[in-house]
């Protein structure tokens, strides 16, 4: 039998007359904590009106007073064990709320201000010859897509093959040192990756060079370790029994990897790649150094500067021209498009992992 | 197709650890040979050394000779991949390929080896293999469904069908029934009795009744203590092992006085 002998619907007056045979305390009705928080809100409102009104202080007062009130009331009526449970519940929910504040506020603000220029022109026009209102980010959007595509083309083969080496072939010191270096690469600041790519291309083409492919190389430095790590984890999850089953059929190791291991892990691999793309698509610093910015369309990553969404937003914000409002609106819309791209990639990743997962249904 | 296996002075190592020591035996073609013994005594290790599967584990190696119809398995010019094509294996846990349908699982041995086979030949092979594994009637209407949707016993028979589809000469079975219920076990045992008409079968089992029921010859493995290598204690016709074994240790083990 449970320690709470009474359903929560019963009123407090009946509970007082029936002592719990196990020596425990009665359970609070479910509305009690809400009532406590309501009272705390009224109290906080009073404090706020007496001193100076401030929405942030009001929320903080409400949460603190409500938590304390719930704890004290529960300790008196339900006993210390239940009281600690309620206290921790309040703390966890508060922490969740605090964590959500920046996210919600950011999305709200970006959508509100980005909606201003979220129109057809933004997606069809470049900034060539634009002074003042109008103009768009077509060139930056295409630049971001081209450079991200190139980055993916460079990183996925290298990252996947590294992961396959680590899981299927590597052993001993070489494997350990590669794992260590991949971990180090994961922590490289993005600006360093940009400087690396810049230095590399300056050696070949001379100082002042700006190319789309440079940006792709810089982003690859950031993307490869992410892919290696995620692919390694996914490949490790493929049961060894499947490899052995293939070996026992007389299938060579390389065909086993190609035809059994990778198809089994394809959902996880594709998800990892998609999330790695989402990770690099919003990088600004390396592109600032390596690709620069331009107002005109440039589809050729091997010839001159290209615009990209993050760098575009950065320049629209820091060098808006006169009057500044038009450029700042464009920066917000660019930020909105970028967030939508990342969210879209995350949705794609979820769809992939659902569609490609091995089927077990009858 | 069935072939004879002669093993002489076989030592098996994992790195510096000697797992199995001094095995000498001959396995007759078209028969079932059972290997019994307590856990960790090297039965599975020995079985895996018969088709060079133990080499998958880093550091594993053997000394001694395994000869199949005059061909030395461990000769310097022998490719382990070729060995495994001749000597199939069925594992303890059923392990159909989860990304493939029932049909593709059976066809996997040929498909994965990129053997060009016409559609009708492949259909015939799949049907023959599934019939050979007594699974055809249960799955013939759902060949394109995933193999992992079958029951455990059906999955194990699917794995047997997959193994016999490549037409090996020897079939090694590593505790094939330990994850199965008695009815599925019976189905697999019946299947083994049929398969021994064509194949040489070696089976590792912890179930002594099973060894007594299906095998012609039984080998008893044991080890003297923890950290010691496993040895082949006795290798005799099954009838003799279970009624009047030569060695005291065999009798103790079979009558349940230890282990």
Short mmCIF file of C-alpha atoms in Angstrom, two decimals, chain A residues 11 66 97 128 219 232 251 281 315 331 348:
data_model
loop_
_atom_site.label_atom_id
_atom_site.label_comp_id
_atom_site.label_asym_id
_atom_site.label_seq_id
_atom_site.Cartn_x
_atom_site.Cartn_y
_atom_site.Cartn_z
CA UNK A 11 -10.39 18.37 0.58
CA UNK A 66 6.86 30.71 -4.59
CA UNK A 97 13.02 28.40 -17.68
CA UNK A 128 24.98 45.61 -56.72
CA UNK A 219 35.53 25.35 -43.01
CA UNK A 232 33.34 6.86 -35.50
CA UNK A 251 33.51 -11.68 -48.12
CA UNK A 281 27.11 26.96 -42.20
CA UNK A 315 29.02 43.97 -42.90
CA UNK A 331 21.24 42.08 -41.65
CA UNK A 348 16.42 16.95 -42.46
#
